[in-house]
Coordinates of C-alpha atoms and ligand atoms in Angstrom, one line a residue:
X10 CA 4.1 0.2 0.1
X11 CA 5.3 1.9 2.7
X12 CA 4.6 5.7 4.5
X13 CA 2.0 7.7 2.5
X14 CA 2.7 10.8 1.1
X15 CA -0.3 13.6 1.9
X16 CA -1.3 15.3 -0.9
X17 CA -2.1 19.3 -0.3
X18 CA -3.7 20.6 -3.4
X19 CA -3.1 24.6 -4.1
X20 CA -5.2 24.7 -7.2
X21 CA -7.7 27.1 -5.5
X22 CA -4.8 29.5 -3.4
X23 CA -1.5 29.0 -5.6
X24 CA -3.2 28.4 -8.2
X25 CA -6.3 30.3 -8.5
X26 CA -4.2 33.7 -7.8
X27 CA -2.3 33.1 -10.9
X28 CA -3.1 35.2 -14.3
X29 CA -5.7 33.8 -16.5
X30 CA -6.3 31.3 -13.5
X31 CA -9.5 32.8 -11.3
X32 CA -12.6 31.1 -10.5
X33 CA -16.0 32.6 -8.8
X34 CA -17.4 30.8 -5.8
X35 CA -19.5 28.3 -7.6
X36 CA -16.6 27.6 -9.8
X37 CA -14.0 26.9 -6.5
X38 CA -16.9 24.8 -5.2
X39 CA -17.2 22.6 -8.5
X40 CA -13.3 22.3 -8.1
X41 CA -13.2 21.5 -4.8
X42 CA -16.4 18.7 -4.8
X43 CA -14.2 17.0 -7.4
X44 CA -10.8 17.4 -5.2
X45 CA -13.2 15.5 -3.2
X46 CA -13.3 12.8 -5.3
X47 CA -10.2 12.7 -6.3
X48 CA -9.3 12.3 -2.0
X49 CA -6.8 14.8 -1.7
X50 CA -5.5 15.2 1.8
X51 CA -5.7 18.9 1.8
X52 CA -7.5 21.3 -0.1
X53 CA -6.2 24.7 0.3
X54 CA -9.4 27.0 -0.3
X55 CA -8.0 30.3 -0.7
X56 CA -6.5 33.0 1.1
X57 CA -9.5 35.0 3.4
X58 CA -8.3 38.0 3.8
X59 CA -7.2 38.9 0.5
X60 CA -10.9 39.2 -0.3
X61 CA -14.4 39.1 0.6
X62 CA -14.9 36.9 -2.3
X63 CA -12.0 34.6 -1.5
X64 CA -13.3 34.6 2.1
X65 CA -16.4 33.7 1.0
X66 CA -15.2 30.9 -1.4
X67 CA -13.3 29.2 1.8
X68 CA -16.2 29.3 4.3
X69 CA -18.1 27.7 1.2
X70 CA -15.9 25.0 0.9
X71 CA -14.5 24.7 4.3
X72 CA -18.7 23.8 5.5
X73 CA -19.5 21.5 2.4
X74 CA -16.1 19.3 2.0
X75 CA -15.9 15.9 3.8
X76 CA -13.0 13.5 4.5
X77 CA -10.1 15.9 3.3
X78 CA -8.9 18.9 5.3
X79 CA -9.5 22.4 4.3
X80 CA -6.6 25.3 4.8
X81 CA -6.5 28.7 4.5
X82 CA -3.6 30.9 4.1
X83 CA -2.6 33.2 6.6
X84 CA 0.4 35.9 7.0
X85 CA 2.1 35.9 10.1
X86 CA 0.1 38.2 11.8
X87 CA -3.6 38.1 14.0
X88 CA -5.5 39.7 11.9
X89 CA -5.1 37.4 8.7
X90 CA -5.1 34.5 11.1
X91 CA -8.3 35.7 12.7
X92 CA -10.0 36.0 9.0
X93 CA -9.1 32.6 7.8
X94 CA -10.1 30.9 11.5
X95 CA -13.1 32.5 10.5
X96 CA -13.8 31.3 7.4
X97 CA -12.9 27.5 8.4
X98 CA -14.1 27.1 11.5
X99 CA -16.8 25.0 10.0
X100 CA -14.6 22.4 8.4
X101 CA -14.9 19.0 9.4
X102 CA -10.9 19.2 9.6
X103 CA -9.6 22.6 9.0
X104 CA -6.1 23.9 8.5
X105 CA -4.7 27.2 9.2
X106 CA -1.2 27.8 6.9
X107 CA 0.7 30.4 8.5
X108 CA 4.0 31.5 6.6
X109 CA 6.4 34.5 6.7
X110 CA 9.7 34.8 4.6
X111 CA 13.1 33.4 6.0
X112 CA 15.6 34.1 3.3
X113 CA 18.0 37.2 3.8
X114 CA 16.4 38.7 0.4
X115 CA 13.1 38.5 1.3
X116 CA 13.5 39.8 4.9
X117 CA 15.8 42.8 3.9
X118 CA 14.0 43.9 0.9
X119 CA 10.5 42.8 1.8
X120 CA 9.9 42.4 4.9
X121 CA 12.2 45.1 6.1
X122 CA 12.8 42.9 8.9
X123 CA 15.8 41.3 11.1
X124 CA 15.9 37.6 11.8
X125 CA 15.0 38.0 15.0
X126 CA 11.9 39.7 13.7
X127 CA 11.4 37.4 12.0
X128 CA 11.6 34.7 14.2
X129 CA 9.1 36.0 17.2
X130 CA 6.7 37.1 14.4
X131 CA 6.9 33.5 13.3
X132 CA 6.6 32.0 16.7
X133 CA 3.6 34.8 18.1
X134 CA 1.7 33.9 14.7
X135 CA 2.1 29.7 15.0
X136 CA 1.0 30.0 18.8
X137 CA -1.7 32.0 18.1
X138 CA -3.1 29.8 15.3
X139 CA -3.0 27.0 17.5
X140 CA -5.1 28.4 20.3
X141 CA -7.9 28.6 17.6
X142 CA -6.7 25.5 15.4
X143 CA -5.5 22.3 16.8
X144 CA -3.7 21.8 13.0
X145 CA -1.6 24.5 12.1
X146 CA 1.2 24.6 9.0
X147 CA 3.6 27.0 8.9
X148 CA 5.9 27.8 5.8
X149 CA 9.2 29.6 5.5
X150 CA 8.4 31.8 2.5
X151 CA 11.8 31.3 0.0
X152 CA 13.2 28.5 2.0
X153 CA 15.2 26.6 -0.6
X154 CA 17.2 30.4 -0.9
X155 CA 17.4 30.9 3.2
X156 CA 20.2 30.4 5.3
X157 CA 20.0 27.2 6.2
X158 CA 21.4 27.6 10.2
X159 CA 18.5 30.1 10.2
X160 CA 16.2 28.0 8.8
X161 CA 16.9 25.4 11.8
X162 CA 16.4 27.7 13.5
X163 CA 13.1 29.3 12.9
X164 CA 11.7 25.5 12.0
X165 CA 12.4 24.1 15.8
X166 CA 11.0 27.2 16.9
X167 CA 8.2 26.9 15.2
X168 CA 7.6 23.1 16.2
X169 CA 7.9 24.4 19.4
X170 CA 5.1 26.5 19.0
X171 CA 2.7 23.9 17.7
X172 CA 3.1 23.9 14.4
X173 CA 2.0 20.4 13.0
X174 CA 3.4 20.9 9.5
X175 CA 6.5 22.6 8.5
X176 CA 6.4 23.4 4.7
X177 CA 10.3 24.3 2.7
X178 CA 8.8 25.7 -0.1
X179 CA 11.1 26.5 -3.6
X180 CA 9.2 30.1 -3.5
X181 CA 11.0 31.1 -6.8
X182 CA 11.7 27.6 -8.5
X183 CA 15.6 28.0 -8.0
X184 CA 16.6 25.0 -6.3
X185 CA 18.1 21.7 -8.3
X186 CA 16.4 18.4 -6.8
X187 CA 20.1 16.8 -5.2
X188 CA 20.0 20.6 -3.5
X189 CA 16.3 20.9 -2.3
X190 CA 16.8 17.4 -1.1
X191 CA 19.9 17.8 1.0
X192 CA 17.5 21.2 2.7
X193 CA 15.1 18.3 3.8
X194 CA 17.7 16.0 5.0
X195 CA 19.7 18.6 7.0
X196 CA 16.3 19.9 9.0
X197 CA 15.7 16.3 9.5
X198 CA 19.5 16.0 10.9
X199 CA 19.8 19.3 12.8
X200 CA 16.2 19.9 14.5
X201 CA 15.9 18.1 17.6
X202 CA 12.3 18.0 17.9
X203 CA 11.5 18.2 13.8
X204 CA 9.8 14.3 14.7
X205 CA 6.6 16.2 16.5
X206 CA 5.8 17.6 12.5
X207 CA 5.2 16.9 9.2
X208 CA 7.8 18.1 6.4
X209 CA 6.5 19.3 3.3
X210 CA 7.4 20.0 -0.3
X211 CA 6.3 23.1 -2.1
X212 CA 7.7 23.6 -5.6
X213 CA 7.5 26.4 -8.5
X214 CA 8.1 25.5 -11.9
X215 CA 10.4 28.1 -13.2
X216 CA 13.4 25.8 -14.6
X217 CA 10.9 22.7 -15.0
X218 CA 11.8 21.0 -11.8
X219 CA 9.0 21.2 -9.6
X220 CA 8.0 17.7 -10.2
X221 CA 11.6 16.8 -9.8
X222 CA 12.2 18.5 -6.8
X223 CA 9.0 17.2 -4.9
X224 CA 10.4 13.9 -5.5
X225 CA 13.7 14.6 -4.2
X226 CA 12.2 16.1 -1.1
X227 CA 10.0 12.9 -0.5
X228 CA 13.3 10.8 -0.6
X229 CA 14.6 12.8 2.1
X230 CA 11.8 12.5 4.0
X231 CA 9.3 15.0 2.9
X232 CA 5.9 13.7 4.3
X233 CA 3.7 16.1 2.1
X234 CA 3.5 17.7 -1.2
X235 CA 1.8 20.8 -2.2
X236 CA 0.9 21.1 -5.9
X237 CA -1.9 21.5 -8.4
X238 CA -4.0 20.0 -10.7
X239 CA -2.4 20.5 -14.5
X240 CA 0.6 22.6 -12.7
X241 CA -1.4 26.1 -12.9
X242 CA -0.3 28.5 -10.6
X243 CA 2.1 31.7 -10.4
X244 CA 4.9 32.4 -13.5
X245 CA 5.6 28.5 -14.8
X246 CA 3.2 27.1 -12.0
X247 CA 3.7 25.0 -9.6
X248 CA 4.1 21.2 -9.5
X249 CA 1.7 18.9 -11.1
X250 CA -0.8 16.9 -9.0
X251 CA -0.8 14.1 -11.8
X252 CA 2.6 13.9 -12.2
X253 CA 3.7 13.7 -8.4
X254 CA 0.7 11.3 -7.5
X255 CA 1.3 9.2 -10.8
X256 CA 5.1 8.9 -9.8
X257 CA 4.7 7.6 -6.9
X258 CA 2.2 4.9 -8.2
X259 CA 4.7 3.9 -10.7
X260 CA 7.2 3.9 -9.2
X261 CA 6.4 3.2 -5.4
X262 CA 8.5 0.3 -5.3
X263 CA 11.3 2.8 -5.6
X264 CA 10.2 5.6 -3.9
X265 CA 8.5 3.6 -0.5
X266 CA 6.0 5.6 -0.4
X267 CA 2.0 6.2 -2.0
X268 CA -0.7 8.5 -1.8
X269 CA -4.2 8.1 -0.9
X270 CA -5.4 10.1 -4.1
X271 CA -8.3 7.7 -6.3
X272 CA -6.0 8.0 -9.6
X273 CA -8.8 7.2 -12.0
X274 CA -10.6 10.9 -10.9
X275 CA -7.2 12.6 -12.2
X276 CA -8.4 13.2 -15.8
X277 CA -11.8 14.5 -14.8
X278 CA -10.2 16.5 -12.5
X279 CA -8.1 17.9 -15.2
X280 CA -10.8 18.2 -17.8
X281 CA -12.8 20.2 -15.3
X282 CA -9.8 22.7 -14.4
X283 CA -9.8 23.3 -17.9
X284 CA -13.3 24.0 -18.5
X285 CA -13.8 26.2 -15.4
X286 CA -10.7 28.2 -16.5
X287 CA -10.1 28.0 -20.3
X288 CA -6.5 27.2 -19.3
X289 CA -5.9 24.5 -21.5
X290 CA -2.9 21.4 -21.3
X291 CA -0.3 21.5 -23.7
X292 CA -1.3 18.0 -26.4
X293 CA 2.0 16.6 -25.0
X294 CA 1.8 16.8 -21.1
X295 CA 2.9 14.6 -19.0
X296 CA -0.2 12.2 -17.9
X297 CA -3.2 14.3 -19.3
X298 CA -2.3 15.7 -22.5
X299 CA -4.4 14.5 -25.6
X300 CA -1.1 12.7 -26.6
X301 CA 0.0 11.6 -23.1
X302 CA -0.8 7.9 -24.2
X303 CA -1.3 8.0 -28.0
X304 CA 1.0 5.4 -29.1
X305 CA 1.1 6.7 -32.7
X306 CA 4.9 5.9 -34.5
X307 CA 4.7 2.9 -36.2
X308 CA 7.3 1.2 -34.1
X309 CA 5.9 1.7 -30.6
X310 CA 2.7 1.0 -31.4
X311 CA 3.7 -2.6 -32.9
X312 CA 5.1 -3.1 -29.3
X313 CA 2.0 -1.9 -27.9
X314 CA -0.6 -4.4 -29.5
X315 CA 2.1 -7.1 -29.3
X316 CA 1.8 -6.7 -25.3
X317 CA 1.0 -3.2 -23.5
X318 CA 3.9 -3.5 -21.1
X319 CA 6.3 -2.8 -23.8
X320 CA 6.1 0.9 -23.7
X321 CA 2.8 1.7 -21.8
X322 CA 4.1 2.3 -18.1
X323 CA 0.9 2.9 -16.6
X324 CA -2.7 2.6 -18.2
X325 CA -5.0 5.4 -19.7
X326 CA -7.7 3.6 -17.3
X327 CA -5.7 4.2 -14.5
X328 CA -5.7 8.1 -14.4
X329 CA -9.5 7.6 -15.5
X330 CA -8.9 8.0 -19.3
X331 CA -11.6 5.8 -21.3
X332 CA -11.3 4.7 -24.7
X333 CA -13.7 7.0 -26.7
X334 CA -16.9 4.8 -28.2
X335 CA -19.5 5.9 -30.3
X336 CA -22.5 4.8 -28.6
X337 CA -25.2 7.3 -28.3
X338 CA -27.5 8.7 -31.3
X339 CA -31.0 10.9 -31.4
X340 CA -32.8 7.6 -30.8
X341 CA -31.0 7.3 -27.1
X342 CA -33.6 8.1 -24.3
X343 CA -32.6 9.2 -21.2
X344 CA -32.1 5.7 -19.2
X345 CA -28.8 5.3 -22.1
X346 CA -28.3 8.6 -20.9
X347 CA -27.5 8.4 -17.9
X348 CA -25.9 5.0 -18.1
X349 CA -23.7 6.3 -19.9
X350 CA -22.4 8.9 -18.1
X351 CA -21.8 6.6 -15.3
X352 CA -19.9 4.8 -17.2
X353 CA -17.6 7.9 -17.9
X354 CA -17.8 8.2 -14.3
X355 CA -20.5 11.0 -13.7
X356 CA -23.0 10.1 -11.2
X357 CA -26.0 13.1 -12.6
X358 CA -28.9 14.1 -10.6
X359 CA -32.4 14.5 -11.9
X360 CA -32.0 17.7 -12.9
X361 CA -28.6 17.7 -14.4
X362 CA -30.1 15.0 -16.3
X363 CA -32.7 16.6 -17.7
X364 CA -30.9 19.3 -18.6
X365 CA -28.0 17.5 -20.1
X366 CA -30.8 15.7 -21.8
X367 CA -32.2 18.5 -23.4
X368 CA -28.8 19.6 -24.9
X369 CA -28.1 16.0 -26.1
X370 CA -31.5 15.9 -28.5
X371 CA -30.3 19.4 -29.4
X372 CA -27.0 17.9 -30.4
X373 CA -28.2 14.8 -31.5
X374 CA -30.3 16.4 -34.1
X375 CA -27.3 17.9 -35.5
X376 CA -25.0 15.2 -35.8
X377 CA -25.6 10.9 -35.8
X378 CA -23.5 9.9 -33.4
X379 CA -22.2 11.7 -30.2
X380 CA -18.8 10.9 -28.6
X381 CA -18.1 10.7 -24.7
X382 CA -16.4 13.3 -25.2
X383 CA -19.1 15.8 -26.5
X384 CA -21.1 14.3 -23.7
X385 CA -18.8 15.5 -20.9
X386 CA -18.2 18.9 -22.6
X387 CA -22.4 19.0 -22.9
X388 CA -22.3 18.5 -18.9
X389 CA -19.8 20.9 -18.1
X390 CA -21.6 23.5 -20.1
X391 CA -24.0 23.8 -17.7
X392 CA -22.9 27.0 -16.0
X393 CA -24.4 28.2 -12.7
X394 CA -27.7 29.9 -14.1
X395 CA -27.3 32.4 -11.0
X396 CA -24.6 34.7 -12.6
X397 CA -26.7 34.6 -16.2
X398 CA -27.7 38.2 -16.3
X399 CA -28.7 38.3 -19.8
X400 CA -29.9 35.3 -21.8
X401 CA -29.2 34.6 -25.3
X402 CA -32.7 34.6 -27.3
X403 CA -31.7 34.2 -30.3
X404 CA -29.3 36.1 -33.1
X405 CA -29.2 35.9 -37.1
X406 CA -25.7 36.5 -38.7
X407 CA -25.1 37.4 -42.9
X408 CA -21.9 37.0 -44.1
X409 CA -19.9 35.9 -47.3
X410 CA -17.2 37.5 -49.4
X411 CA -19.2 40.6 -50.9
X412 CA -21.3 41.8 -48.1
X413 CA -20.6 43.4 -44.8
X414 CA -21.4 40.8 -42.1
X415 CA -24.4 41.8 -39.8
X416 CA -25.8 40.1 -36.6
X417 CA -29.0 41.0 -35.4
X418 CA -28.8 39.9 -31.8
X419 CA -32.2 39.4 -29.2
X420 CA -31.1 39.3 -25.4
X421 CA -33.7 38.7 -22.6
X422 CA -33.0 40.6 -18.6
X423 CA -36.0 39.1 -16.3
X424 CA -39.1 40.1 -18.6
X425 CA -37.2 42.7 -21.1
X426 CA -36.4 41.9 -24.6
X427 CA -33.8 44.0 -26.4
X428 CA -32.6 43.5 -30.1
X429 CA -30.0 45.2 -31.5
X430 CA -28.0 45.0 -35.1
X431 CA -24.2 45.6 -35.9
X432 CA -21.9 45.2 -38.5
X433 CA -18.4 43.5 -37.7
X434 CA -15.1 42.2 -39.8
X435 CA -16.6 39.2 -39.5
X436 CA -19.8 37.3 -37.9
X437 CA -18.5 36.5 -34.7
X438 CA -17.2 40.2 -34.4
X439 CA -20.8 41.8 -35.9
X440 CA -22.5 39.9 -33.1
X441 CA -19.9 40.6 -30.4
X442 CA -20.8 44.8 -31.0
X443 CA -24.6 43.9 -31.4
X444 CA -23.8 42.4 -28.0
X445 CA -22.4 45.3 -26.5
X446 CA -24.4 48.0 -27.6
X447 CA -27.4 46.2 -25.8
X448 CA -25.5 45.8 -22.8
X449 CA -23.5 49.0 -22.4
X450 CA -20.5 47.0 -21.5
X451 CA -17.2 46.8 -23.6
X452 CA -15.3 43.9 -23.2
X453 CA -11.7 43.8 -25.2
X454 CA -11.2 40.4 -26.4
X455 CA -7.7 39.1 -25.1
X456 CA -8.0 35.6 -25.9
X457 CA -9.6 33.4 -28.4
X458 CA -9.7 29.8 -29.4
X459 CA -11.7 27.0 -31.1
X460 CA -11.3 23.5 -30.3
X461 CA -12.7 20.4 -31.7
X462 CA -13.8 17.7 -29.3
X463 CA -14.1 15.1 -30.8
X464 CA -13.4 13.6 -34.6
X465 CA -15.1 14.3 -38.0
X466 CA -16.8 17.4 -39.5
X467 CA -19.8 17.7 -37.8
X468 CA -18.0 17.5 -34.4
X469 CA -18.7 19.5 -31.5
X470 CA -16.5 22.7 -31.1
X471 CA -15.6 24.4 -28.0
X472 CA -15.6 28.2 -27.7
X473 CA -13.1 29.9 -25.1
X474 CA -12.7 33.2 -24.5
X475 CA -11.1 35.6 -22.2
X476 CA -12.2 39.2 -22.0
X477 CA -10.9 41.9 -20.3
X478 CA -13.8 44.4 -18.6
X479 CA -12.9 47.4 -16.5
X480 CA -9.2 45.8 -16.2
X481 CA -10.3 42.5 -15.0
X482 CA -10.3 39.6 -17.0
X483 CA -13.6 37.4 -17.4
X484 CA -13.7 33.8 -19.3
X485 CA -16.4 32.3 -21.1
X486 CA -17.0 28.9 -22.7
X487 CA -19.5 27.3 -24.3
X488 CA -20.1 23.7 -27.2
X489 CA -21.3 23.7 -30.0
X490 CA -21.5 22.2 -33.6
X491 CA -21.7 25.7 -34.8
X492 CA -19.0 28.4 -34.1
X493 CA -20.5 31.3 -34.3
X494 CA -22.8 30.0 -32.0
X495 CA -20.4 29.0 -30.0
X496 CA -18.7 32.0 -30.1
X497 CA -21.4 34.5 -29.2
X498 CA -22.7 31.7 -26.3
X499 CA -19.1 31.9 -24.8
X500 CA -19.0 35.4 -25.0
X501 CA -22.2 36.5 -23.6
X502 CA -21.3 33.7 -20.5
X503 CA -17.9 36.2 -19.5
X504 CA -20.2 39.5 -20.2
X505 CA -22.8 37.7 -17.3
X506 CA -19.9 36.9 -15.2
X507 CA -18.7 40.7 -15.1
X508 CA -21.9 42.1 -14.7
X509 CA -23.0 39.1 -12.1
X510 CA -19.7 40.0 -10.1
X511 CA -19.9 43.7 -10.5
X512 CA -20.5 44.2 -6.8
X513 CA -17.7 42.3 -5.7
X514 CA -15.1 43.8 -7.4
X515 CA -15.9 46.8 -6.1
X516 CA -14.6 45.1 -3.0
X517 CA -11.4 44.3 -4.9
X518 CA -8.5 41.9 -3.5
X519 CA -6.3 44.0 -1.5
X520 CA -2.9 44.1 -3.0
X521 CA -1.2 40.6 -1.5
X522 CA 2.4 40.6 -3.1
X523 CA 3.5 37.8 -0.6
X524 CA 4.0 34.6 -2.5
X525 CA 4.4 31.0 -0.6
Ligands
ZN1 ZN1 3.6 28.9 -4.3

């Protein structure tokens, strides 16, 4: 088998900070319990300083995660390096990721800064964090474009000073994989003392080759990978979790090397990305797309029931995909219930059972028979109750081709009731103004979609929606066998999360422009 590859997962720093991408704190806590699960190496919480709120979602994490480590990003200076000590000093194992540019176009146009600037920033910043933290990584900001005499340079320094890892990230996803390879084996050749450190991968996706790239870099020695779950992150993203960890099982006779990571959590861990962030995965991706192992033209799948091995290079089960049975109707009680959500994997607590409960009778009186999958999307509807400002009492809709569509819409805040009517171009629209004019707050819709989760036409459809409030943008999801239910629940849920976060934008991010 070999050395094992760490896996550091950026889905809540590189990730998060992306457009379209962010997550409250409850949110990056969900995220990171299943990270958990799935035992990553490293969780990378955040960035502390950036925000109160991203402080606050590190500290979170950083005292409730066990068994991985938690980092948090730091610029190379005290005062960033002071906040994220702060915020993970309670970690069972934390991490303080230190990083300033190194390539001539970031330091002259950025940085405004000569390499020998450069290079005592880098060394003052390392030593600090490693009075406070006995793990410190530091990353050369555009590495895979920086000279690479520099580069040796500022890396041997660094080691000097204590770093523990030394990540080369591919800042701007420019590098080919022979190129970002030969980066990895050079720093291996030239730095004397590069054997007291770690070497890690960091790949954008810009030409598609951040998988491609990691890999190279681990066949020159890279010891780590940073990437996230579904490939989210800046511009094309970064490199996919899946794919990386799921290459290296496949192919570890090759490659020498595995990972720690519990393969079978990688779909819920995908799934739940989605959910929390209504970023959805292409049908054809790479290991969690819908058609990722769908078999379909005629002539594979003759191959595949004549023996699996003929096409199938690794199993659905193994990334924690289960075939999708039928097996629950409005007679199951809540013993079926929770059986079979351990059986998908989900071990619920009394409470999430009841509650899941209670929206499976719903659902069950609606349609015979209820898939896994409707099951899973009933669980992850459960949003955190504490950011529901407003709750949906009920609404009344009147459409058709002759009549102005109405929605009469009843919200309840603590013990006040408010009902208001609107007409719309169409239901879902009618009820989004009666929405609004009860709440005061205008939302512009920039994103919609339906999706059904499972087969036939009384399936269960998923709402998402993004809205954009006061020039931030706010999601909202919700199930259901109805859309315009659906579509009003989903809405509302982004409305609460504005309002419910109201405060804290007022303490907005800073502007951050620096980019590992
Ligand atoms: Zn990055």
């Amino acid at each position: 088998m070999g050395q094992i590859v760490q896996i550091f997962d950026t889905t809540l720093r590189d990730g998060e900070q992306s457009p379209g991408c962010s997550m409250n704190r409850e949110e990056k806590m969900r995220m990171a319990q299943q990270l958990e699960r799935l035992r990553v190496d490293v969780i990378e919480a955040g960035f502390p300083i950036a925000s109160d709120g991203d402080f606050e979602g590190v500290q979170a994490i950083a005292r409730t995660v066990r068994g991985c480590a938690v980092a948090g990003l730091a610029r190379a200076v005290r005062a960033d390096i002071d906040r994220a000590w702060q915020a993970l000093r309670d970690a069972e194992r934390p991490r303080i990721h230190t990083f300033i540019a190194t390539s001539d176009i970031h330091m002259t146009h950025k940085l405004h800064k000569s390499r020998a600037q450069v290079l005592a920033d880098a060394v003052d910043a390392v030593r600090y964090a490693r009075s406070l933290c006995p793990d410190v990584e530091f990353s050369c900001e555009d590495a895979s474009r920086s000279d690479i005499d520099f580069l040796c340079e500022i890396v041997e320094a660094a080691i000097a000073a204590g770093a523990t890892v030394i990540n080369l990230p591919d800042t701007v996803g420019y590098a080919l994989p022979a190129e970002y390879g030969e980066m990895f084996a050079s720093i291996r050749k030239r730095v004397t003392n590069v054997g007291a450190a770690v070497l890690s991968a960091h790949c954008h996706n810009d030409l598609g080759l951040a998988v491609a790239n990691s890999i190279a870099a681990i066949e020159a020695g890279a010891r780590q990978v940073e990437c996230t779950v579904n490939g989210i992150g800046e511009r094309a993203g970064n490199a996919a979790l899946e794919e990386i960890v799921m290459a290296i099982a496949t192919r570890t006779e090759r490659l020498h090397v595995a990972t720690g990571v519990h393969t079978e959590e990688i779909y819920r861990a995908s799934k739940l990305l989605s959910t929390l962030t209504g970023m959805l995965v292409q049908r054809n991706k790479a290991i969690v797309g819908a058609n990722a192992f769908a078999h379909e033209a005629g002539i594979h799948q003759d191959g595949v029931l004549k023996s699996a091995i003929t096409y199938e290079i690794m199993t659905p089960q193994s990334v924690g995909i289960r075939h999708s049975t039928l097996v629950l109707g409005k007679h199951s009680g809540r013993h079926a219930l929770k059986a079979r959500f351990a059986e998908l994997g989900y071990d619920l607590t009394q409470d999430e059972l009841e509650r899941s409960y209670r929206a499976f009778c719903a659902l069950a009186d609606q349609k015979k028979e209820v898939y896994d999958e409707e099951l899973i999307a009933i669980l992850d509807d459960q949003d955190a109750p504490a950011s529901e400002v407003y709750h949906l009492e009920g609404f009344h809709v009147s459409t058709g081709t002759s009549l102005r569509p109405t929605a009469t819409v009843e919200l309840r805040q603590g013990d006040q009731r408010f009902i208001d009517s609107a007409t719309g171009d169409g239901p879902v629209d009618a009820a989004y103004r009666a929405i609004e004019r009860i709440t005061g707050t205008m939302g512009k819709l920039t994103e919609y979609s339906l999706k059904s989760v499972s087969l036939g036409h009384d399936t269960v459809g998923e709402a998402f929606i993004r809205v954009e409030i006061d020039g931030v943008l706010y999601n909202g999801r919700a199930a259901s066998t109805d859309i315009v239910t659906g579509s009003v629940v989903a809405y509302l849920g982004a409305l609460n999360r504005a309002l419910a976060s109201h405060q804290s934008r007022l303490r907005r991010r800073q502007p951050v422009t620096e980019e590992v």
